[in-house]
Amino acid sequence: MRVLVTGGAGFIGSHIVAALASAGHEPVVYDALLPAAHPGEPALPDAEFVHGDVRDAGELEKALRGVDAVCHQAAMVGLGKDFADAPGYVSCNDHGTAVLLAAMARAGIDRLVQAGSMVVYGEGRYSCPQHGVVRPGPRDVADLEAGRFEPRCSWCGAELEPGLVGEDSPVDPRNVYATTKLAQEHLAASWARATGGAAISLRYHNVYGPGMPRDTPYAGVASFFRSALQRGEAPRVFEDGGQRRDFVHVSDVASANLRALDAIGDRPGGGHKAYNTGSGQPRTVGEMATALATAFGGPAPVVTGEFRLGDVRHITADSARLRRELGWAPRVGFAAGMTEFARSPQRASAGMAV
Ligand SMILES: NC(=O)c1ccc[n+]([C@@H]2O[C@H](COP(=O)([O-])OP(=O)(O)OC[C@H]3O[C@@H](n4cnc5c(N)ncnc54)[C@H](O)[C@@H]3O)[C@@H](O)[C@H]2O)c1
Ligand SMILES: [Zn+2]
């Protein structure tokens, strides 16, 4: 199948392009090469390449000729510097998605797989021994300063137990980026209803692996630690290192995209569906720092007790739906993936001396 991969020159997109090619498909990279993602000369994937912006309907119309499905990875990522960046995020991610979907509708292309994100859930899922599943409010500064990092029940003040977030959990996008990722899903759902097309959003967890940008401000904690080790410094772990995440290897994210592209081809009805995409093996940030430092042969991590207001304490996906319905299984385990990541090259990214 001929697949247009928007953002195909980026970290995740370039792995998808390679996976498509090795499975015998025909990927076409469509990427605007945003300076924030490509401050230097980009290393382009070995595939047909169109230098274009997803907001450019004319360029898209040409690129979509002969295409069977679209794999939409292009987005402005990260949290931005401040709220003044909001129009840029909305333009790139939401206006861009709308222009892409309209062009697909005109071209009669009815299959879409797109990059979603766990950020749509906000704070994770928690339960109180007494009150069951609850949504914690913001953590108290006095608690954080005293080293009490676990969120508390807003009814009784008890420490909450973290749980796995399923796709039907309520959404709670807490920043502009998260809002644009959620809007992309709503746009895909509207497109599917209006055109009869089929769309899948893969809500990625913390993706890591070869080619990860060096200082990505978003979900980039593995990247920060790796860069510190490279400089000969110990990774600095915030809070008490007990924050839980799900680190999923980029090759597994690529294979999830391939599974989703195959699955929507077989689907008789249209519609939109979201799937969490994580390894299914939650780890703490402290465990990840130790695994990386050990594999790198660098100094052991330092747990600093520092904190950032607004950081999510625990967020871990339940990716069972993707395994059950699409038959996907991650291949790269935590230890092997981190050992490889400790040694593999990172990509330059904006704001870093290369
Ligand atoms: N990295 C993660 O952990 C993570 C987690 C959740 C979701 N995601 C999502 O995965 C996707 C890929 O992210 P990534 O980490 O590979 O980022 P990246 O910055 O490496 O790649 C994004 C690519 O999209 C291109 N792009 C951006 N805006 C464009 C536009 N308007 N037109 C055409 N091309 C454009 C950029 O030039 C870049 O090559 C994004 O949609 C992101 O929201 C990433
Ligand atoms: Zn309670």
GROMACS .gro file of C-alpha atoms and ligand atoms in nm, residues 128 130-131 153 155-158, ligand 2:
model
    9
  128CYS     CA    1  -0.874   0.594   4.727
  130GLN     CA    2  -1.233   0.444   5.086
  131HIS     CA    3  -1.374   0.644   4.792
  153CYS     CA    4  -0.795   1.211   4.790
  155TRP     CA    5  -1.257   1.385   5.007
  156CYS     CA    6  -1.054   1.233   5.286
  157GLY     CA    7  -0.691   1.332   5.227
  158ALA     CA    8  -0.568   0.970   5.205
  356ZN      ZN    9  -1.082   0.921   4.998
   0.00000   0.00000   0.00000
